[in-house]
Coordinates of C-alpha atoms (C1' of nucleotides) in Angstrom, one line a residue:
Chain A
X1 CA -91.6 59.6 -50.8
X2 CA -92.1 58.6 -47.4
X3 CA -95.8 57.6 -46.0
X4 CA -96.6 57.8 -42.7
X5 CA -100.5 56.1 -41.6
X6 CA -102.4 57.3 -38.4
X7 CA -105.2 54.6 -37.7
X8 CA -108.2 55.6 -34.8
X9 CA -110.7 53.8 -32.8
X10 CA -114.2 55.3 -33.8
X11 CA -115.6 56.6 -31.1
X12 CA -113.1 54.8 -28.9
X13 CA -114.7 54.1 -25.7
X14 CA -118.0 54.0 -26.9
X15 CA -116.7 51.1 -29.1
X16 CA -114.8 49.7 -26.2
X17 CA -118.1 49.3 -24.6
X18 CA -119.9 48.1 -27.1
X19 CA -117.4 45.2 -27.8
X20 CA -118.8 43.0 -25.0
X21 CA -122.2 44.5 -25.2
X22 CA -123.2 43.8 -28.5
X23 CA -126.9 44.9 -27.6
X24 CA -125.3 48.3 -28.3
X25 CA -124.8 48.0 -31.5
X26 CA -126.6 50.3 -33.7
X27 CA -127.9 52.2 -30.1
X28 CA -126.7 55.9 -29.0
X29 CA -123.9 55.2 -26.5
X30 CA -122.0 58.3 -24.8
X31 CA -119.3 57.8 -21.9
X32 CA -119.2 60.2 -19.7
X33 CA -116.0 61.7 -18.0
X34 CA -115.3 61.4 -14.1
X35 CA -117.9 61.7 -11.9
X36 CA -120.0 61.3 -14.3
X37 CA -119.6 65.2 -15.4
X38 CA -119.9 65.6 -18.9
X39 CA -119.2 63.8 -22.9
X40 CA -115.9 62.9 -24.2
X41 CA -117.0 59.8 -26.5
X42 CA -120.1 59.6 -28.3
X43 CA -120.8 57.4 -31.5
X44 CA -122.6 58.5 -34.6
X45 CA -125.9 58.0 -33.5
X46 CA -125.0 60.0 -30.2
X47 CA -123.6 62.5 -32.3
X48 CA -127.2 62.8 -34.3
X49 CA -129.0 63.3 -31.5
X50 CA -126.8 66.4 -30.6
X51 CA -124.9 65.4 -27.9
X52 CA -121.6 67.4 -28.2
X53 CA -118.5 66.7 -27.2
X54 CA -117.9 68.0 -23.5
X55 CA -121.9 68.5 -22.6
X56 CA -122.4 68.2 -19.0
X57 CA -124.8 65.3 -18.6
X58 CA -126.9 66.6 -16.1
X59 CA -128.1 69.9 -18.1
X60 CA -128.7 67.4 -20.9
X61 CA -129.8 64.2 -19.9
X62 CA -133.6 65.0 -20.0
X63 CA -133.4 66.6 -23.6
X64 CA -135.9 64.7 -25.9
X65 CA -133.6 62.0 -27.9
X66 CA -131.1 62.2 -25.0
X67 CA -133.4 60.1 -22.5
X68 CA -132.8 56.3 -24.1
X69 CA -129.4 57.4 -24.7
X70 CA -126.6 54.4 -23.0
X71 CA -124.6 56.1 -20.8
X72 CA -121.4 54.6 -18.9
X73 CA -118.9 56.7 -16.6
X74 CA -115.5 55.8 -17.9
X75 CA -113.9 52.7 -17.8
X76 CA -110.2 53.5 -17.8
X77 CA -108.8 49.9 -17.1
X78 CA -111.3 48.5 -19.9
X79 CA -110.0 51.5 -22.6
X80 CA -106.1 50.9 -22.0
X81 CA -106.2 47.4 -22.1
X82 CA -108.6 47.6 -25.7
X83 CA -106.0 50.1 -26.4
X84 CA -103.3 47.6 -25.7
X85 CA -105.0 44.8 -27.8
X86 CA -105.3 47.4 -30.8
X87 CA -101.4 47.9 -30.5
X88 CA -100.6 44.2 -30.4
X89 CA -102.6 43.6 -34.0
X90 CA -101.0 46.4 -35.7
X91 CA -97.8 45.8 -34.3
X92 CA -97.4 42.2 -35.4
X93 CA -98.2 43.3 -38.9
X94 CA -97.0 46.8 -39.2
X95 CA -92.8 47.0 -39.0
X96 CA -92.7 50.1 -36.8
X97 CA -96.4 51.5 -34.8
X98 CA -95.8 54.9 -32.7
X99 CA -98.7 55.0 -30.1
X100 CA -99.9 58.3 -30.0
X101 CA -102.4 58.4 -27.8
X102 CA -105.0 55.8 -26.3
X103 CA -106.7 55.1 -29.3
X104 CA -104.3 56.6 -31.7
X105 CA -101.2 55.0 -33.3
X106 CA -98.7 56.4 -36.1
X107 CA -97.9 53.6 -38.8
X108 CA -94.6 53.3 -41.2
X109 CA -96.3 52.9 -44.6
X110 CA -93.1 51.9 -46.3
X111 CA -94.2 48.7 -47.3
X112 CA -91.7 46.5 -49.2
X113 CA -91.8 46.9 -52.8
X114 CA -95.1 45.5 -55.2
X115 CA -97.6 46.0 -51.7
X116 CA -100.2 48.0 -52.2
X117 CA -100.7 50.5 -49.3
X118 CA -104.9 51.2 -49.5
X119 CA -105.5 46.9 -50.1
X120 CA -103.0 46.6 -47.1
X121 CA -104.6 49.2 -44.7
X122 CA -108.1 47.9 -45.6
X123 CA -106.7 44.5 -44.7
X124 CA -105.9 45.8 -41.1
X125 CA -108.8 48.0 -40.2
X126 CA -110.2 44.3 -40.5
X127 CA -108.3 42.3 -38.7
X128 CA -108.2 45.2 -35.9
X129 CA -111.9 45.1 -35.7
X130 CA -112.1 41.0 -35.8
X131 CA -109.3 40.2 -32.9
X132 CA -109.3 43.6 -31.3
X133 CA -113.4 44.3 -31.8
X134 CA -112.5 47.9 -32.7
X135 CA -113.6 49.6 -35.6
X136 CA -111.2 52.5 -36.6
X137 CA -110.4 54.7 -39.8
X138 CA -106.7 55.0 -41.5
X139 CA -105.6 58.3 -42.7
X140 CA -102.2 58.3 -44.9
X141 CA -99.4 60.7 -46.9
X142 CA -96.3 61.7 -46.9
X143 CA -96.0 63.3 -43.3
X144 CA -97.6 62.9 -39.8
X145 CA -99.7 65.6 -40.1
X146 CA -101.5 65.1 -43.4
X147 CA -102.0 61.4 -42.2
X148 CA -103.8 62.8 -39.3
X149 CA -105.7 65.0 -41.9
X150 CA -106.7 61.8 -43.9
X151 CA -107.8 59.9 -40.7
X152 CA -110.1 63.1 -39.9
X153 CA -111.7 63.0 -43.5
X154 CA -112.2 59.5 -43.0
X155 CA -113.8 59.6 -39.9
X156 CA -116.3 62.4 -41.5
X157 CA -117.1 61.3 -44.9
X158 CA -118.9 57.4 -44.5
X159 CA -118.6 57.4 -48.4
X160 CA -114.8 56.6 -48.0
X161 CA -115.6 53.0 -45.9
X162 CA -112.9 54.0 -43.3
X163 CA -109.6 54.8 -45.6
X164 CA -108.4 58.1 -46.7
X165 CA -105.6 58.2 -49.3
X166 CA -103.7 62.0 -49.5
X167 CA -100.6 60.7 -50.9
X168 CA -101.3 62.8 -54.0
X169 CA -100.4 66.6 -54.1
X170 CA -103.6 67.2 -56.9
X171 CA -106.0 65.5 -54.3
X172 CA -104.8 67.5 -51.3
X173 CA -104.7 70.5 -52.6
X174 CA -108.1 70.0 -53.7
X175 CA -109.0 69.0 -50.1
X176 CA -107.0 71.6 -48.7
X177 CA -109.6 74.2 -50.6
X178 CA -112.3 72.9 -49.3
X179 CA -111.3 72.6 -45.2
X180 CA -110.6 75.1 -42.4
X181 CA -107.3 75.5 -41.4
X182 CA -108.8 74.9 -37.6
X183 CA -109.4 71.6 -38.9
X184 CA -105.6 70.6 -39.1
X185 CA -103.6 69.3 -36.1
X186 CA -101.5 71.6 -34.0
X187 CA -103.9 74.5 -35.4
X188 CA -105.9 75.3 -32.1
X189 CA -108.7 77.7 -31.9
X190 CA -106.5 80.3 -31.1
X191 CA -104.2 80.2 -33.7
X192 CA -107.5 79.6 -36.5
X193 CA -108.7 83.3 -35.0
X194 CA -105.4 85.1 -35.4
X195 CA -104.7 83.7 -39.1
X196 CA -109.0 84.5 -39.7
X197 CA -108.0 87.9 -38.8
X198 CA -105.4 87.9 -41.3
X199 CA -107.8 86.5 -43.6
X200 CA -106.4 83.0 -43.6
X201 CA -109.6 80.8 -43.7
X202 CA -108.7 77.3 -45.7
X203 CA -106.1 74.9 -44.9
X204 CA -104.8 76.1 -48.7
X205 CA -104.6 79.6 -47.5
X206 CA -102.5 78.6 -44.3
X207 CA -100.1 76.4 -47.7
X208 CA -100.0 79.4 -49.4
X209 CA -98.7 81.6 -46.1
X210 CA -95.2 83.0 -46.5
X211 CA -92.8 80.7 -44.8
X212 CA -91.2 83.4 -42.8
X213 CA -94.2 85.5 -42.2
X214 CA -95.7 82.0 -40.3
X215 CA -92.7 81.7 -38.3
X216 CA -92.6 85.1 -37.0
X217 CA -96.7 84.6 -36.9
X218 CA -97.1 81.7 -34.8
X219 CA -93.2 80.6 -34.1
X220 CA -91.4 77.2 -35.2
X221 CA -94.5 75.6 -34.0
X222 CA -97.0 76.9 -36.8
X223 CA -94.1 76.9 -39.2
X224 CA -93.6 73.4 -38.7
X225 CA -97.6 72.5 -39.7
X226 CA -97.1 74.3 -42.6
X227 CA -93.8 72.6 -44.0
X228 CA -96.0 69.2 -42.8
X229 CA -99.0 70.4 -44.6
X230 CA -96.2 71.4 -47.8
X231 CA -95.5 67.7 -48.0
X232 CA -92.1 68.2 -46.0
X233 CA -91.9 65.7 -42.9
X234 CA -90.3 67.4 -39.4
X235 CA -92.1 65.0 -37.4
X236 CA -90.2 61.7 -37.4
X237 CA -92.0 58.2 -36.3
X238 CA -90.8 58.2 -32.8
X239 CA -90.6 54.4 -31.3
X240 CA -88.9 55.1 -28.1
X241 CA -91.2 56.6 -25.5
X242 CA -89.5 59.9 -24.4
X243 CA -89.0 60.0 -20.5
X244 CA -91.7 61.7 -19.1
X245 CA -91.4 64.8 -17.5
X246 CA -94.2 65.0 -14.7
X247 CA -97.1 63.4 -13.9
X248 CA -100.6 64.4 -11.9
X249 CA -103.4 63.2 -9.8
X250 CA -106.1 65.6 -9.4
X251 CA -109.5 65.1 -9.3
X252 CA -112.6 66.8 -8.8
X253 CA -114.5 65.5 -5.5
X254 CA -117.8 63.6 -6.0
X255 CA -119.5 66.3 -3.3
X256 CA -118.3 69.2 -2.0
X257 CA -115.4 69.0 1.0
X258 CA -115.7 71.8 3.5
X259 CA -113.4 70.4 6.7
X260 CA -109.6 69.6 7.3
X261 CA -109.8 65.7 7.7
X262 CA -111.8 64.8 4.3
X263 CA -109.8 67.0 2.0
X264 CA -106.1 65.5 3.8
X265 CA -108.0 62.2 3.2
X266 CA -108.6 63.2 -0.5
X267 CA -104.6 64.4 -0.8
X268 CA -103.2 61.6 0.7
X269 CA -105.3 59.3 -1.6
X270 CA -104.1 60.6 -5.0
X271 CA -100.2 60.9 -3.5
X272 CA -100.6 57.3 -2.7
X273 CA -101.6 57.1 -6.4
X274 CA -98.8 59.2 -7.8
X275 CA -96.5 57.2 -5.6
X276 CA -98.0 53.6 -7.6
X277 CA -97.5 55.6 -11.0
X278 CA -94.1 56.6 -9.8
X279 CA -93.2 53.6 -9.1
X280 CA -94.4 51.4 -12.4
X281 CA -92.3 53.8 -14.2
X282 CA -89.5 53.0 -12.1
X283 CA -89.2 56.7 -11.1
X284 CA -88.7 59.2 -8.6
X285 CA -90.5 62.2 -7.6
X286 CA -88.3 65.3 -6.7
X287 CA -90.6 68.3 -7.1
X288 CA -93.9 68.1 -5.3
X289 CA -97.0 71.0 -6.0
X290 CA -100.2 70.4 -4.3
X291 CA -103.5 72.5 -4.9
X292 CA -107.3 72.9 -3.9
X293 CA -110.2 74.8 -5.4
X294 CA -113.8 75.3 -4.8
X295 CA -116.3 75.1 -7.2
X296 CA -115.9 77.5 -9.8
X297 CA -119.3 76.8 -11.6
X298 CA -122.1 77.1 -8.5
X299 CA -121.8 80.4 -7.0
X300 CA -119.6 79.3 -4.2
X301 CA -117.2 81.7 -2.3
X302 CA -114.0 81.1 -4.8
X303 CA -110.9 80.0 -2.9
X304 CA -107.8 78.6 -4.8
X305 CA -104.5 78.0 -3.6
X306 CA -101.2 75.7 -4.2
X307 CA -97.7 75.2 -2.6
X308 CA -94.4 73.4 -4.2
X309 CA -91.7 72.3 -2.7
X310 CA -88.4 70.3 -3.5
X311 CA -88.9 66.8 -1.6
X312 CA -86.3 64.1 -0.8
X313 CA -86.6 62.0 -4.2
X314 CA -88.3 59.0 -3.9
X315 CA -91.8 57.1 -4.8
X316 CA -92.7 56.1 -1.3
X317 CA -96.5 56.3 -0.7
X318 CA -96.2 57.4 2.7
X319 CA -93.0 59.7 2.0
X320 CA -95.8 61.3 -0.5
X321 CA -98.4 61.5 1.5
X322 CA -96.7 63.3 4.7
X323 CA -95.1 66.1 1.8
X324 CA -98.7 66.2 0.8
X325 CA -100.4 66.7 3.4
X326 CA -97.5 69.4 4.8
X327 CA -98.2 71.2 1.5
X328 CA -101.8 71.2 1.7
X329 CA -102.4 72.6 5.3
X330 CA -101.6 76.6 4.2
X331 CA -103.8 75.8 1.7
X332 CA -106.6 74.9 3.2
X333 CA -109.3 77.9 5.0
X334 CA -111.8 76.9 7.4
X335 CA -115.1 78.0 5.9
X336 CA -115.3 76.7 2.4
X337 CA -116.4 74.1 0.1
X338 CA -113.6 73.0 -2.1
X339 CA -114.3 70.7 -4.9
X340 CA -111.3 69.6 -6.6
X341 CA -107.6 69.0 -5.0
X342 CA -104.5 67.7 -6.9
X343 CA -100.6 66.2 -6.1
X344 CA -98.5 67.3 -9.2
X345 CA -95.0 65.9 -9.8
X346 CA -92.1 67.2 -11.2
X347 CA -88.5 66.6 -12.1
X348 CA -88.6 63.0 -12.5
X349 CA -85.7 61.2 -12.3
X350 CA -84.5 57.3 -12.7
X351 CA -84.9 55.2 -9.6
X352 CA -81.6 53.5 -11.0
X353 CA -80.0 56.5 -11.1
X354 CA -80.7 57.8 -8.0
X355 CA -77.4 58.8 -6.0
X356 CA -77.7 57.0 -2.4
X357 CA -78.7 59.9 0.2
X358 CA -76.5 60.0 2.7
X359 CA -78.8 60.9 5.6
X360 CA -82.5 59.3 4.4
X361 CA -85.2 60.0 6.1
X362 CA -86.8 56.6 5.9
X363 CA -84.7 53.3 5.4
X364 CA -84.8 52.6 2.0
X365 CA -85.0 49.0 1.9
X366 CA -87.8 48.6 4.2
X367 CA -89.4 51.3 2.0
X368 CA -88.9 49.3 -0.9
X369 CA -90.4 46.0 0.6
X370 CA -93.2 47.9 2.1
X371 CA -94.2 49.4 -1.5
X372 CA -93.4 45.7 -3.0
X373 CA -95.1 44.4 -0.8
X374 CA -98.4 46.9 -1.5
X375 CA -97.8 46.7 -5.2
X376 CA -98.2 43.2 -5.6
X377 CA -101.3 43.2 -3.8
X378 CA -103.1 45.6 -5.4
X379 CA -101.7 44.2 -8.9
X380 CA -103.8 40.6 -7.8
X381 CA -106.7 41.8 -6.2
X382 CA -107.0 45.5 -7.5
X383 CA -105.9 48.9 -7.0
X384 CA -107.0 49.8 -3.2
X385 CA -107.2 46.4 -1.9
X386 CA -104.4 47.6 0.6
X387 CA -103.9 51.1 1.2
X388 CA -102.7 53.4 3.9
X389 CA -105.2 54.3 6.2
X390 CA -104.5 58.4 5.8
X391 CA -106.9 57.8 2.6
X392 CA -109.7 57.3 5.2
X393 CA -112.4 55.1 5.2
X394 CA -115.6 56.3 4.0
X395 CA -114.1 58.6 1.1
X396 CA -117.1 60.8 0.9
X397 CA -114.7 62.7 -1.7
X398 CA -114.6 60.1 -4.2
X399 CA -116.0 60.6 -7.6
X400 CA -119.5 59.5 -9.0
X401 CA -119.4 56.7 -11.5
X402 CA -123.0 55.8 -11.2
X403 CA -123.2 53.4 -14.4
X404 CA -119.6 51.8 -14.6
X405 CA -119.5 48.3 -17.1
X406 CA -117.2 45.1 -15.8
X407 CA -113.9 45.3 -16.5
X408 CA -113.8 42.9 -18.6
X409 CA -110.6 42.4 -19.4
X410 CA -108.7 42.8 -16.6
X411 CA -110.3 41.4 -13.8
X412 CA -111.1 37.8 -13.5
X413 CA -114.5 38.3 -11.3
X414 CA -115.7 40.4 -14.1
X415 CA -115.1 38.2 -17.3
X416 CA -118.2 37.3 -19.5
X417 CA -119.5 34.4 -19.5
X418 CA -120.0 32.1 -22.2
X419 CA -122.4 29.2 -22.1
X420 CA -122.5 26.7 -24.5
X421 CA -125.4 24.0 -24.4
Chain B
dT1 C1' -77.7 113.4 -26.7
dC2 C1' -77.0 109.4 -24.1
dT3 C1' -77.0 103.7 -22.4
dG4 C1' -71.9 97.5 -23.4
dG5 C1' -72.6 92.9 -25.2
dG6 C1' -73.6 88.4 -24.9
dG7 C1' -74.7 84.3 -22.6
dT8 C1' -77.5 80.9 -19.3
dC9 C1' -81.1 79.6 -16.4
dC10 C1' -85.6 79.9 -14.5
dT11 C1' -90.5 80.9 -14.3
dA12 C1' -95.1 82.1 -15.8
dG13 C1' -98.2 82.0 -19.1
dG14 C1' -100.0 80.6 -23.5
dA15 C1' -101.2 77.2 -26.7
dC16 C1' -101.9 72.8 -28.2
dC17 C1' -103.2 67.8 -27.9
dC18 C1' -106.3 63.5 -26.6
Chain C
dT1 C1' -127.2 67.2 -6.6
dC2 C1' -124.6 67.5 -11.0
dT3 C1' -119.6 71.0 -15.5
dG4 C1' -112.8 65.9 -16.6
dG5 C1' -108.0 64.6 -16.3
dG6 C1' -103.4 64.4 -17.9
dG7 C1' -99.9 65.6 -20.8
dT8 C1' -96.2 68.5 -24.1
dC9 C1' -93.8 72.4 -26.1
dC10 C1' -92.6 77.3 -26.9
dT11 C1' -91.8 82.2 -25.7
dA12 C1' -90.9 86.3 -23.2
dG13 C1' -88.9 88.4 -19.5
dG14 C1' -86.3 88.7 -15.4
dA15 C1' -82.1 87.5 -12.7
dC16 C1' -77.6 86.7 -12.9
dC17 C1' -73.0 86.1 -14.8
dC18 C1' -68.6 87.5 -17.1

DNA sequence: TCTGGGGTCCTAGGACCC
DNA sequence: TCTGGGGTCCTAGGACCC
């Protein structure tokens, strides 16, 4: 029998914060998504003080017990770098470690014969929390998806000190009464109403399902949870990072953007950002969409609209920006207040193994030099140190982040500072 | 009472995840 | 004043082909 581990930061960004701010240990923290717009990490003592995942901070910042709550907007070049720290300790202990998501990694539990797997995982939630200052919980069995179940159970029951053991049929099954099938991964809220409605409430009722009955129910998806769930592993420990397919910048605007120039200001600024993720993945962008919205939540006049097109492959900010911006002008109406814009890309492809055009728009190796050139810049003095001036210069459209922490890690001006007398 | 069968590709929409 | 951002996979149905 196989056994796969999934090992979690608690509360991962709140304990990113907290590992160089050791004053908030013990204290509520939240961190708040962009422009400072609602929860997505709160610790325990958040959590008691009812702050729910995805509550938009400004209807509850003034609730009693929310008031001396420590709020940060997010931090995302402090997270990934914690993130990467986390996968450096487990990976120099743990033979094969399939990141799953920022503060999630898949483990290979098949340790060499005579190791004990619960003394060996308690081992590294400690060493991850002494080098990588991140306190986590380990969840493990004999498939992906009960490992994620153990990790949950761990997380939720303090009595367990971080570890959750389901390698045993008799002690899932037990565990498997007592839960929700909501409650297991790849079951969404959807999917828990339409097997409620067949009467399907516990994770042991979804077991008991017939097999083909859940596949014609909720397709090979939901019949590949329950085989999981059954103890039978379809999800292997993946260690090469599939290709990805697309990627997006969209954002929603820190005040409201009513004329022409501020919104092609906005555009051209996240296709100069798709262009710097294209290019650290040494890809090309071939497929273009661009959209902007108003403001679905205020009572605004609602106006939505998008336009794709094929563009010449490439990862050239300024190639991006001028597709952008030609996108985006049908798009736009004189008249309203939009609040969020985006630059999707699609069908990716291998800067290697691009075919030369034969008639290029721009001369690709002063393309190349020019975005070398920009890359290197902003890699040593930060992202935006140089940027094209079709991003603007005042940016009224960028997002809040009123309470942002150093980056600490990667940023030499904002190290800590240790004095020693 | 009657309609051919079988394949591919593309897109929109749904559902899930963190 | 103020409500996130970024992904993946699957299916159904239409267009098109032989």
């Amino acid at each position: 029998m196989r056994t796969f581990g999934l090992i979690d930061g608690n509360s991962f960004y709140c304990s990113a914060e907290r590992a160089f701010a050791p004053e908030l240990r013990g204290e509520p923290v939240i961190v708040l998504s962009n422009n400072d717009g609602c929860a997505i990490a709160r610790t325990a003592e958040a959590k008691a003080r009812g702050i729910k995942m995805g509550d938009a901070w400004h209807l509850i910042r003034e609730r009693p017990g929310v008031r001396d709550v420590r709020w940060f907007s997010s931090n995302y070049a402090l997270y990934g770098d914690m993130s990467r720290r986390v996968y450096e300790v487990l990976a120099a202990r743990v033979p094969r470690v399939e990141p799953y998501s920022i503060d999630e990694m898949f483990l290979d539990l098949d340790l060499p014969e005579g190791v004990d797997v619960t003394a060996f995982c308690r081992e590294l939630r400690d060493v991850v929390r002494q080098i990588a200052k991140i306190p986590t919980c380990i969840g493990y069995g004999p498939t992906k998806t009960i490992a994620k179940l153990a990790n949950g159970v761990a997380k939720d029951r303090p009595e367990l000190r971080g570890l959750c053991d389901l390698r045993d049929a008799r002690a899932r099954a037990q565990l498997y009464a007592e839960l929700p099938a909501g409650e297991v991964w790849g079951i969404g809220g959807r999917t828990a109403e339409k097997l409620d409605r067949r009467g399907v409430r516990s994770i042991a009722d979804f077991v008991a399902m017939d097999a083909k009955q859940t596949r014609e129910l909720l397709t090979v998806v939901g019949a590949r949870v329950q085989a999981e769930l059954r103890g039978t592993s379809c999800l292997p420990l993946s260690l090469i990072v599939p290709p990805r397919k697309g990627m997006a910048v969209t954002r929603t605007f820190g005040q409201p953007v009513g004329d022409w120039a501020t919104l092609r200001e906005a555009v051209a600024a996240y296709a100069t950002r798709a262009g710097e993720k294209l290019r650290a993945g040494g890809l090309l962008a071939t497929v273009m969409t661009v959209f902007c919205h108003t403001n679905p939540h205020n009572g605004d006049p609602w106006h939505s609209a998008q336009r794709t097109a094929q563009i010449e492959p490439t990862s050239d900010s300024l190639a991006l920006i001028a597709e952008a911006v030609r996108l985006l002008r049908p798009c736009w109406k004189q008249g309203y207040r939009y609040s969020k814009a985006g630059v999707m890309l699609a069908e990716l492809v291998p800067a290697a193994r691009q075919p030369v055009q034969l008639f290029p728009t721009r001369d690709p190796v002063q393309s190349a030099r020019a975005m070398a050139v920009l890359d290197t810049i902003n890699g040593r003095f930060g992202r935006g140190t140089l940027r094209p001036l079709a991003t603007g210069i005042a940016r009224p459209w960028q997002a809040q982040a009123r309470n942002l922490s150093p980056r600490y890690t990667t940023r030499a001006g904002e190290m800590l500072i240790a004095r020693v007398w």
